Amino acid sequence: MPPAPTPNTPALGGSRWNTFPAAGTVLTARDFFTATEPLLQGIIDDNALTSADGEVLEDQIRATLALGTRETSLPLAIGPDSASAARELGSQAETIGRELAFWATSTLERLLTDRIPLPAGPLVVRSHCYGHLLTPPAADLLLGRRGGPVAMQLYNEWLHQIVLLRDALLPFTNWQDVPLRITPTGLRHTEPARDAFLTELLVRQIRHTSIVGFAHHVVTGTSGPAGYGFEAGGGTALPAVLGLPPLAAPRHLLTWRADPAAEDTVTYVAEVQDYYAAPRTLVEDLPPADTASGSLTARTVAGPVADGARTARIEVTHEGTTAHVDLGQALRGHRFAHRPDPTSGDAHSDAAPRTAAVWSALRAPGLVWTQAGDVTLDATGQDDLVVLALLGRLYPENVTLRPADHSAARTTTDGTGPSRLVTLVDPPPAR
């Protein structure tokens, strides 16, 4: 049921479909979905809907939230040749859309027999059209047989709020845990940020900073500096690879992590914005990996806040000596690294590529790169955060991240340049 109004809050009904305070509030996806139920109740009441009619509206929400339908609200075509960010966000849209459609089906079935009271009278809401297409049966129900302007406006508002909800959650792996900023207009305050986010997604390879910027607006209701993550309102939103094996982790999605200490709104930014201009070290100048680097330990350390932004580093320690790698560059390296296609076989090679020691690379000044043929860095047995730090020390061009049980021979997913830095890691655990 929607949250009960306080004595000073206007009752549901009339032109009011929610009881959100003027200053706004914070809700999870499930709580916000529940708060939109009065709109569905108004549609049922105005149209005297039956269970048969409910199936029409259920088909409509599934078609609106799906990809590739006539009625889709997100005309994103994804395939094996699509950019990795588009594939990840498209998969998110499908997963979240299916769950929201399931919630809608369950809610409609319940409201047909267990109605929500509207003390201020029948709902009559003015909803500005956003152009969502209706299925022919839904158009007939809402505009034809028993429908009319009132029912159509109510359904348009509910449908649009659910589409806004789906899109607001796209950047997050654990989308059901994200605290959403809600105003008396629901999620309509996100429309300008959403339009910019989706436009970039649909017309170019979307930048990571754009994904983070939209997520920042969804959580805080405001914009901030361009960065790779942020903290606000009791939590942090940082790339999902932090805490996951780099070989299997999403490249572009964020994970919301509750953190009571994160009270202020702060954006995480890279130490060096233009990595092309960073100093470099040739891997050929590093000692070969004659012996294993041994066990390395790593932790993340955040820097001080200045003008609403901060940097962070990964500290890697070995036998009392510490190397520092910018977290922003490490995450950039993870996004850019080539990965083998798990569905294609690898041709084996008898060539023995040259090697370099992981610890030597981590301690090298600037970014490590190669001009004289492939070089392998064996990071098997190392902590995931150590692997991420290594990716932050390698110049992110023609870096290949591979499981140790795969051949070092080139595949079509590897870089096409003359020299690669091949980083071997432990295979991801079987699911």
CSV table of C-alpha atoms in Angstrom, one decimal:
chain,number,residue,atom,x,y,z
A,1,MET,CA,0.0,0.0,0.0
A,2,PRO,CA,1.2,3.6,-0.6
A,3,PRO,CA,2.6,5.4,2.5
A,4,ALA,CA,0.0,6.7,4.8
A,5,PRO,CA,-0.4,10.5,4.7
A,6,THR,CA,0.5,12.5,7.8
A,7,PRO,CA,-2.2,14.8,9.3
A,8,ASN,CA,-0.6,17.8,7.4
A,9,THR,CA,-0.5,16.0,4.0
A,10,PRO,CA,-3.4,16.3,1.5
A,11,ALA,CA,-5.3,13.1,1.0
A,12,LEU,CA,-5.1,11.0,-2.1
A,13,GLY,CA,-7.6,11.7,-4.7
A,14,GLY,CA,-8.7,14.6,-6.9
A,15,SER,CA,-5.6,15.9,-8.6
A,16,ARG,CA,-3.2,14.3,-6.2
A,17,TRP,CA,-1.9,10.8,-6.9
A,18,ASN,CA,0.9,10.8,-4.3
A,19,THR,CA,1.7,12.1,-0.8
A,20,PHE,CA,5.4,12.9,-1.5
A,21,PRO,CA,6.5,16.0,0.5
A,22,ALA,CA,7.3,19.2,-1.3
A,23,ALA,CA,11.0,18.9,-0.2
A,24,GLY,CA,11.2,15.5,-1.8
A,25,THR,CA,11.9,12.1,-0.4
A,26,VAL,CA,14.0,9.0,-1.0
A,27,LEU,CA,12.5,5.6,-2.0
A,28,THR,CA,13.7,2.3,-3.5
A,29,ALA,CA,12.4,1.1,-6.8
A,30,ARG,CA,9.9,-1.2,-5.1
A,31,ASP,CA,8.6,1.6,-2.7
A,32,PHE,CA,8.2,4.0,-5.6
A,33,PHE,CA,6.4,1.5,-7.7
A,34,THR,CA,4.0,1.0,-4.7
A,35,ALA,CA,3.5,4.7,-4.5
A,36,THR,CA,2.2,4.8,-8.1
A,37,GLU,CA,-0.6,2.4,-7.3
A,38,PRO,CA,-3.3,5.1,-6.8
A,39,LEU,CA,-2.9,5.9,-10.5
A,40,LEU,CA,-3.8,2.3,-11.4
A,41,GLN,CA,-6.6,2.4,-8.9
A,42,GLY,CA,-8.0,5.5,-10.6
A,43,ILE,CA,-7.9,3.8,-14.0
A,44,ILE,CA,-9.7,0.7,-12.6
A,45,ASP,CA,-12.4,2.9,-11.0
A,46,ASP,CA,-12.9,5.2,-13.9
A,47,ASN,CA,-13.3,2.3,-16.4
A,48,ALA,CA,-14.9,-0.2,-14.1
A,49,LEU,CA,-12.2,-2.6,-15.3
A,50,THR,CA,-12.4,-6.4,-14.9
A,51,SER,CA,-9.8,-9.1,-14.9
A,52,ALA,CA,-10.0,-9.5,-18.6
A,53,ASP,CA,-9.2,-5.8,-19.0
A,54,GLY,CA,-6.3,-6.2,-16.7
A,55,GLU,CA,-4.6,-8.6,-19.2
A,56,VAL,CA,-4.8,-5.8,-21.8
A,57,LEU,CA,-2.9,-3.4,-19.6
A,58,GLU,CA,-0.4,-6.1,-18.6
A,59,ASP,CA,0.4,-6.7,-22.2
A,60,GLN,CA,0.8,-3.0,-22.7
A,61,ILE,CA,3.4,-2.5,-20.0
A,62,ARG,CA,5.4,-5.6,-21.2
A,63,ALA,CA,5.4,-4.2,-24.7
A,64,THR,CA,6.5,-0.7,-23.5
A,65,LEU,CA,9.3,-2.0,-21.3
A,66,ALA,CA,10.6,-4.6,-23.8
A,67,LEU,CA,13.2,-3.9,-26.4
A,68,GLY,CA,12.5,-4.4,-30.1
A,69,THR,CA,8.7,-4.1,-29.9
A,70,ARG,CA,6.5,-1.6,-31.8
A,71,GLU,CA,5.6,0.0,-28.5
A,72,THR,CA,9.1,0.0,-26.9
A,73,SER,CA,10.0,3.1,-25.0
A,74,LEU,CA,13.8,2.4,-25.6
A,75,PRO,CA,14.6,1.9,-29.3
A,76,LEU,CA,18.0,0.4,-28.5
A,77,ALA,CA,19.2,-2.4,-30.9
A,78,ILE,CA,21.8,-4.6,-29.3
A,79,GLY,CA,23.8,-7.4,-30.9
A,80,PRO,CA,27.2,-9.0,-30.8
A,81,ASP,CA,28.7,-6.1,-32.7
A,82,SER,CA,27.2,-3.4,-30.4
A,83,ALA,CA,29.4,-1.3,-28.1
A,84,SER,CA,30.0,-3.0,-24.7
A,85,ALA,CA,28.2,-0.2,-22.9
A,86,ALA,CA,25.1,-0.6,-25.1
A,87,ARG,CA,25.1,-4.3,-24.5
A,88,GLU,CA,25.3,-3.9,-20.7
A,89,LEU,CA,22.7,-1.2,-20.5
A,90,GLY,CA,20.4,-3.1,-22.9
A,91,SER,CA,20.7,-6.2,-20.8
A,92,GLN,CA,19.8,-4.1,-17.8
A,93,ALA,CA,16.8,-2.7,-19.5
A,94,GLU,CA,15.5,-6.2,-20.4
A,95,THR,CA,16.1,-7.5,-16.9
A,96,ILE,CA,14.6,-4.5,-15.0
A,97,GLY,CA,11.7,-4.3,-17.5
A,98,ARG,CA,10.7,-7.9,-17.0
A,99,GLU,CA,10.6,-7.4,-13.2
A,100,LEU,CA,8.6,-4.2,-13.3
A,101,ALA,CA,6.1,-5.8,-15.7
A,102,PHE,CA,5.8,-8.7,-13.2
A,103,TRP,CA,5.2,-6.2,-10.4
A,104,ALA,CA,2.5,-4.5,-12.6
A,105,THR,CA,0.7,-7.8,-13.3
A,106,SER,CA,0.6,-8.7,-9.6
A,107,THR,CA,-0.5,-5.2,-8.6
A,108,LEU,CA,-3.4,-5.0,-11.2
A,109,GLU,CA,-4.7,-8.4,-10.0
A,110,ARG,CA,-4.7,-7.2,-6.4
A,111,LEU,CA,-6.3,-3.8,-7.0
A,112,LEU,CA,-9.2,-5.3,-8.9
A,113,THR,CA,-10.4,-6.9,-5.6
A,114,ASP,CA,-8.6,-4.9,-2.9
A,115,ARG,CA,-8.9,-1.3,-3.9
A,116,ILE,CA,-7.0,1.7,-2.5
A,117,PRO,CA,-9.2,4.3,-0.9
A,118,LEU,CA,-9.1,7.8,-2.4
A,119,PRO,CA,-10.5,10.0,0.3
A,120,ALA,CA,-10.3,13.2,-1.8
A,121,GLY,CA,-12.5,11.7,-4.5
A,122,PRO,CA,-11.8,10.1,-7.9
A,123,LEU,CA,-8.5,10.9,-9.4
A,124,VAL,CA,-8.4,13.4,-12.3
A,125,VAL,CA,-4.7,14.0,-13.3
A,126,ARG,CA,-3.4,16.1,-16.1
A,127,SER,CA,-0.5,14.1,-17.6
A,128,HIS,CA,1.6,15.7,-20.3
A,129,CYS,CA,2.1,13.2,-23.1
A,130,TYR,CA,5.5,11.7,-23.7
A,131,GLY,CA,4.6,9.8,-26.9
A,132,HIS,CA,4.4,6.2,-25.6
A,133,LEU,CA,2.6,4.0,-28.1
A,134,LEU,CA,-0.3,1.9,-27.1
A,135,THR,CA,-1.1,-1.6,-28.3
A,136,PRO,CA,-4.3,-1.6,-30.3
A,137,PRO,CA,-6.2,-3.4,-27.5
A,138,ALA,CA,-5.0,-0.9,-24.9
A,139,ALA,CA,-5.9,2.0,-27.2
A,140,ASP,CA,-9.4,0.6,-27.6
A,141,LEU,CA,-9.8,0.1,-23.9
A,142,LEU,CA,-8.5,3.5,-22.8
A,143,LEU,CA,-9.9,5.6,-25.6
A,144,GLY,CA,-12.7,3.6,-27.0
A,145,ARG,CA,-15.1,1.2,-25.3
A,146,ARG,CA,-15.2,2.6,-21.8
A,147,GLY,CA,-12.2,4.9,-21.7
A,148,GLY,CA,-11.9,8.6,-22.2
A,149,PRO,CA,-9.7,11.6,-21.3
A,150,VAL,CA,-9.6,10.8,-17.5
A,151,ALA,CA,-8.6,7.1,-17.9
A,152,MET,CA,-6.1,7.9,-20.6
A,153,GLN,CA,-4.4,10.7,-18.6
A,154,LEU,CA,-4.2,8.4,-15.6
A,155,TYR,CA,-2.7,5.6,-17.5
A,156,ASN,CA,-0.3,7.8,-19.4
A,157,GLU,CA,1.0,9.2,-16.1
A,158,TRP,CA,1.5,5.8,-14.6
A,159,LEU,CA,3.1,4.3,-17.7
A,160,HIS,CA,5.5,7.2,-18.0
A,161,GLN,CA,6.5,7.1,-14.3
A,162,ILE,CA,7.3,3.4,-14.7
A,163,VAL,CA,9.4,4.0,-17.8
A,164,LEU,CA,11.2,6.8,-15.9
A,165,LEU,CA,11.8,4.3,-13.1
A,166,ARG,CA,13.2,1.6,-15.5
A,167,ASP,CA,15.6,4.2,-17.1
A,168,ALA,CA,16.7,5.6,-13.7
A,169,LEU,CA,17.8,2.2,-12.6
A,170,LEU,CA,19.8,1.3,-15.8
A,171,PRO,CA,23.3,2.3,-14.4
A,172,PHE,CA,23.1,0.1,-11.3
A,173,THR,CA,23.8,-3.7,-11.0
A,174,ASN,CA,21.9,-3.9,-7.7
A,175,TRP,CA,19.1,-1.6,-8.9
A,176,GLN,CA,16.5,-2.7,-6.2
A,177,ASP,CA,18.8,-1.2,-3.5
A,178,VAL,CA,19.3,2.2,-5.0
A,179,PRO,CA,17.8,5.2,-3.1
A,180,LEU,CA,16.0,7.3,-5.7
A,181,ARG,CA,15.3,11.0,-5.2
A,182,ILE,CA,11.5,11.5,-5.5
A,183,THR,CA,9.6,14.8,-5.8
A,184,PRO,CA,5.9,15.6,-5.8
A,185,THR,CA,6.0,15.0,-9.6
A,186,GLY,CA,7.5,11.5,-9.0
A,187,LEU,CA,10.5,10.9,-11.3
A,188,ARG,CA,9.6,13.6,-13.8
A,189,HIS,CA,12.4,15.7,-12.4
A,190,THR,CA,14.8,13.3,-14.1
A,191,GLU,CA,13.5,13.9,-17.6
A,192,PRO,CA,16.2,16.4,-18.8
A,193,ALA,CA,19.0,14.3,-17.4
A,194,ARG,CA,17.4,11.1,-18.8
A,195,ASP,CA,16.9,12.7,-22.3
A,196,ALA,CA,20.6,13.6,-22.4
A,197,PHE,CA,21.6,10.1,-21.2
A,198,LEU,CA,19.5,8.2,-23.7
A,199,THR,CA,20.4,10.5,-26.6
A,200,GLU,CA,24.0,9.7,-26.0
A,201,LEU,CA,23.3,6.0,-25.6
A,202,LEU,CA,21.4,5.9,-28.9
A,203,VAL,CA,23.6,8.1,-31.1
A,204,ARG,CA,27.2,7.4,-30.1
A,205,GLN,CA,29.3,5.2,-27.8
A,206,ILE,CA,28.2,6.5,-24.5
A,207,ARG,CA,30.9,7.9,-22.2
A,208,HIS,CA,31.4,6.4,-18.7
A,209,THR,CA,31.1,9.9,-17.2
A,210,SER,CA,27.6,10.3,-18.8
A,211,ILE,CA,26.5,7.0,-17.2
A,212,VAL,CA,27.8,8.3,-13.8
A,213,GLY,CA,26.3,11.7,-14.3
A,214,PHE,CA,22.9,10.3,-14.9
A,215,ALA,CA,23.2,8.0,-11.9
A,216,HIS,CA,24.3,11.0,-9.8
A,217,HIS,CA,21.1,12.9,-10.8
A,218,VAL,CA,18.9,9.9,-10.1
A,219,VAL,CA,20.2,9.6,-6.5
A,220,THR,CA,20.8,13.3,-5.6
A,221,GLY,CA,18.5,15.2,-7.9
A,222,THR,CA,21.5,17.4,-9.0
A,223,SER,CA,24.4,17.3,-11.3
A,224,GLY,CA,28.1,17.2,-10.3
A,225,PRO,CA,31.6,17.2,-11.7
A,226,ALA,CA,32.4,14.6,-14.4
A,227,GLY,CA,33.8,11.5,-12.8
A,228,TYR,CA,33.8,7.7,-12.5
A,229,GLY,CA,31.6,7.4,-9.3
A,230,PHE,CA,30.2,9.4,-6.4
A,231,GLU,CA,29.1,9.2,-2.8
A,232,ALA,CA,26.0,10.7,-1.4
A,233,GLY,CA,23.2,10.2,1.1
A,234,GLY,CA,24.6,7.3,3.0
A,235,GLY,CA,26.3,5.3,0.2
A,236,THR,CA,28.7,5.2,-2.8
A,237,ALA,CA,28.1,4.5,-6.4
A,238,LEU,CA,31.3,3.1,-7.9
A,239,PRO,CA,32.0,0.7,-10.8
A,240,ALA,CA,30.9,-2.9,-10.2
A,241,VAL,CA,34.3,-4.3,-10.7
A,242,LEU,CA,35.3,-3.2,-7.2
A,243,GLY,CA,34.6,-6.4,-5.4
A,244,LEU,CA,34.3,-8.7,-8.5
A,245,PRO,CA,36.8,-10.6,-10.7
A,246,PRO,CA,37.9,-8.1,-13.4
A,247,LEU,CA,37.6,-10.8,-16.1
A,248,ALA,CA,33.9,-11.3,-15.4
A,249,ALA,CA,32.8,-7.9,-14.0
A,250,PRO,CA,30.7,-5.4,-16.0
A,251,ARG,CA,32.8,-2.7,-17.6
A,252,HIS,CA,30.4,0.2,-17.3
A,253,LEU,CA,27.8,-0.5,-14.6
A,254,LEU,CA,27.8,0.9,-11.1
A,255,THR,CA,27.0,-0.8,-7.8
A,256,TRP,CA,25.4,1.0,-5.0
A,257,ARG,CA,27.1,0.3,-1.6
A,258,ALA,CA,25.5,1.6,1.6
A,259,ASP,CA,28.0,3.6,3.7
A,260,PRO,CA,26.6,5.6,6.6
A,261,ALA,CA,29.8,7.7,6.6
A,262,ALA,CA,29.1,9.0,3.1
A,263,GLU,CA,27.0,12.0,4.2
A,264,ASP,CA,28.1,14.7,1.7
A,265,THR,CA,27.8,14.6,-2.1
A,266,VAL,CA,31.3,14.0,-3.6
A,267,THR,CA,32.4,12.9,-7.1
A,268,TYR,CA,35.3,10.6,-7.6
A,269,VAL,CA,37.6,11.9,-10.4
A,270,ALA,CA,40.8,10.5,-12.1
A,271,GLU,CA,44.1,12.0,-11.2
A,272,VAL,CA,45.0,12.4,-14.9
A,273,GLN,CA,42.1,13.3,-17.2
A,274,ASP,CA,44.1,12.8,-20.4
A,275,TYR,CA,46.1,9.5,-20.1
A,276,TYR,CA,47.6,10.0,-23.5
A,277,ALA,CA,49.7,12.8,-22.0
A,278,ALA,CA,50.8,10.7,-19.0
A,279,PRO,CA,54.5,9.6,-18.9
A,280,ARG,CA,55.3,6.1,-20.0
A,281,THR,CA,57.7,3.3,-19.3
A,282,LEU,CA,58.6,0.7,-21.9
A,283,VAL,CA,58.0,-2.8,-20.6
A,284,GLU,CA,61.2,-3.8,-22.4
A,285,ASP,CA,63.1,-1.8,-19.8
A,286,LEU,CA,61.6,-3.8,-16.9
A,287,PRO,CA,63.2,-7.0,-15.6
A,288,PRO,CA,61.8,-10.2,-17.0
A,289,ALA,CA,59.6,-12.3,-14.7
A,290,ASP,CA,62.2,-14.9,-13.8
A,291,THR,CA,60.5,-15.6,-10.5
A,292,ALA,CA,56.9,-15.1,-9.3
A,293,SER,CA,56.2,-11.7,-7.7
A,294,GLY,CA,54.8,-13.5,-4.7
A,295,SER,CA,51.6,-12.6,-2.8
A,296,LEU,CA,50.6,-8.9,-3.1
A,297,THR,CA,48.0,-7.2,-0.9
A,298,ALA,CA,45.9,-4.2,-1.9
A,299,ARG,CA,43.4,-1.7,-0.5
A,300,THR,CA,41.7,1.4,-1.7
A,301,VAL,CA,42.5,4.8,-0.1
A,302,ALA,CA,40.4,7.9,-0.8
A,303,GLY,CA,42.0,11.3,-1.0
A,304,PRO,CA,40.7,14.5,0.6
A,305,VAL,CA,37.7,16.3,-0.8
A,306,ALA,CA,38.2,19.6,-2.7
A,307,ASP,CA,35.5,21.5,-4.5
A,308,GLY,CA,33.1,18.5,-4.3
A,309,ALA,CA,35.5,16.0,-5.8
A,310,ARG,CA,38.2,13.6,-4.7
A,311,THR,CA,40.6,11.1,-6.1
A,312,ALA,CA,41.3,7.6,-4.8
A,313,ARG,CA,44.2,5.2,-5.1
A,314,ILE,CA,44.9,1.5,-4.9
A,315,GLU,CA,47.8,0.8,-2.5
A,316,VAL,CA,49.6,-2.5,-3.4
A,317,THR,CA,52.1,-3.8,-0.8
A,318,HIS,CA,54.8,-6.4,-1.2
A,319,GLU,CA,57.4,-7.2,1.5
A,320,GLY,CA,57.0,-3.8,3.2
A,321,THR,CA,57.1,-1.7,0.0
A,322,THR,CA,54.0,0.0,-1.4
A,323,ALA,CA,53.1,1.0,-4.9
A,324,HIS,CA,50.3,3.5,-5.7
A,325,VAL,CA,47.9,3.4,-8.7
A,326,ASP,CA,45.2,5.9,-9.3
A,327,LEU,CA,41.8,4.2,-9.0
A,328,GLY,CA,40.3,6.2,-11.8
A,329,GLN,CA,43.0,5.0,-14.2
A,330,ALA,CA,42.6,1.4,-13.0
A,331,LEU,CA,38.9,1.5,-13.8
A,332,ARG,CA,39.6,3.1,-17.1
A,333,GLY,CA,42.1,0.3,-17.9
A,334,HIS,CA,39.4,-2.3,-16.9
A,335,ARG,CA,36.9,-0.7,-19.3
A,336,PHE,CA,39.4,-0.6,-22.2
A,337,ALA,CA,41.0,-4.0,-21.8
A,338,HIS,CA,40.2,-6.6,-24.5
A,339,ARG,CA,38.7,-9.9,-23.3
A,340,PRO,CA,38.5,-13.2,-25.0
A,341,ASP,CA,35.2,-14.3,-26.4
A,342,PRO,CA,34.2,-17.3,-24.2
A,343,THR,CA,32.1,-18.8,-27.0
A,344,SER,CA,35.0,-19.0,-29.5
A,345,GLY,CA,37.9,-21.4,-29.4
A,346,ASP,CA,41.4,-20.2,-29.2
A,347,ALA,CA,44.1,-21.4,-31.6
A,348,HIS,CA,47.1,-22.5,-29.6
A,349,SER,CA,50.5,-21.0,-30.4
A,350,ASP,CA,53.9,-22.5,-29.8
A,351,ALA,CA,55.4,-19.0,-29.5
A,352,ALA,CA,56.8,-18.2,-26.0
A,353,PRO,CA,55.9,-14.5,-25.4
A,354,ARG,CA,58.3,-12.4,-23.4
A,355,THR,CA,57.4,-11.8,-19.8
A,356,ALA,CA,57.5,-9.0,-17.3
A,357,ALA,CA,57.0,-9.1,-13.5
A,358,VAL,CA,53.8,-7.8,-12.1
A,359,TRP,CA,55.5,-6.1,-9.2
A,360,SER,CA,58.0,-4.4,-11.5
A,361,ALA,CA,55.1,-3.1,-13.6
A,362,LEU,CA,53.3,-1.8,-10.6
A,363,ARG,CA,56.3,0.2,-9.4
A,364,ALA,CA,57.2,1.6,-12.8
A,365,PRO,CA,56.8,5.3,-13.3
A,366,GLY,CA,53.9,6.4,-15.6
A,367,LEU,CA,52.1,3.9,-17.7
A,368,VAL,CA,53.7,0.8,-19.0
A,369,TRP,CA,53.6,0.0,-22.7
A,370,THR,CA,55.4,-2.0,-25.3
A,371,GLN,CA,56.7,-1.5,-28.9
A,372,ALA,CA,58.6,-4.7,-29.4
A,373,GLY,CA,56.2,-7.6,-29.5
A,374,ASP,CA,53.8,-9.2,-27.1
A,375,VAL,CA,54.6,-9.4,-23.4
A,376,THR,CA,52.9,-11.5,-20.8
A,377,LEU,CA,52.3,-10.4,-17.2
A,378,ASP,CA,51.2,-13.3,-15.0
A,379,ALA,CA,48.8,-12.1,-12.3
A,380,THR,CA,47.3,-15.5,-11.5
A,381,GLY,CA,46.9,-16.1,-7.8
A,382,GLN,CA,46.7,-12.4,-7.1
A,383,ASP,CA,43.8,-10.6,-5.4
A,384,ASP,CA,41.2,-9.0,-7.7
A,385,LEU,CA,42.2,-5.5,-6.5
A,386,VAL,CA,45.8,-6.2,-7.4
A,387,VAL,CA,44.8,-7.2,-10.9
A,388,LEU,CA,42.7,-4.0,-11.2
A,389,ALA,CA,45.8,-2.0,-10.0
A,390,LEU,CA,47.9,-3.6,-12.7
A,391,LEU,CA,45.3,-2.6,-15.3
A,392,GLY,CA,45.7,0.9,-14.1
A,393,ARG,CA,49.5,0.8,-14.6
A,394,LEU,CA,49.3,-0.5,-18.2
A,395,TYR,CA,48.8,2.0,-21.0
A,396,PRO,CA,45.2,1.1,-22.1
A,397,GLU,CA,45.9,0.3,-25.7
A,398,ASN,CA,46.1,-3.3,-26.8
A,399,VAL,CA,45.9,-4.6,-23.3
A,400,THR,CA,44.4,-8.1,-23.2
A,401,LEU,CA,42.9,-9.7,-20.1
A,402,ARG,CA,42.9,-13.4,-20.3
A,403,PRO,CA,42.3,-16.4,-18.1
A,404,ALA,CA,45.4,-18.5,-17.6
A,405,ASP,CA,43.8,-21.6,-19.1
A,406,HIS,CA,43.5,-19.8,-22.5
A,407,SER,CA,46.2,-19.6,-25.2
A,408,ALA,CA,48.2,-16.5,-25.7
A,409,ALA,CA,47.6,-16.6,-29.4
A,410,ARG,CA,45.7,-13.7,-30.9
A,411,THR,CA,42.0,-13.8,-31.4
A,412,THR,CA,39.6,-11.4,-33.1
A,413,THR,CA,38.7,-9.9,-29.8
A,414,ASP,CA,42.3,-8.9,-29.1
A,415,GLY,CA,43.9,-5.6,-30.1
A,416,THR,CA,45.1,-5.3,-33.7
A,417,GLY,CA,48.2,-3.4,-33.1
A,418,PRO,CA,51.7,-4.9,-33.4
A,419,SER,CA,52.3,-5.3,-29.6
A,420,ARG,CA,50.1,-6.5,-26.8
A,421,LEU,CA,50.4,-6.5,-23.0
A,422,VAL,CA,48.7,-9.8,-22.1
A,423,THR,CA,47.6,-10.0,-18.5
A,424,LEU,CA,46.9,-13.6,-17.3
A,425,VAL,CA,44.4,-14.0,-14.4
A,426,ASP,CA,42.7,-16.8,-12.7
A,427,PRO,CA,39.6,-18.1,-14.6
A,428,PRO,CA,36.3,-16.8,-13.2
A,429,PRO,CA,34.6,-19.2,-10.8
A,430,ALA,CA,32.1,-21.5,-12.4
A,431,ARG,CA,28.5,-20.6,-11.8
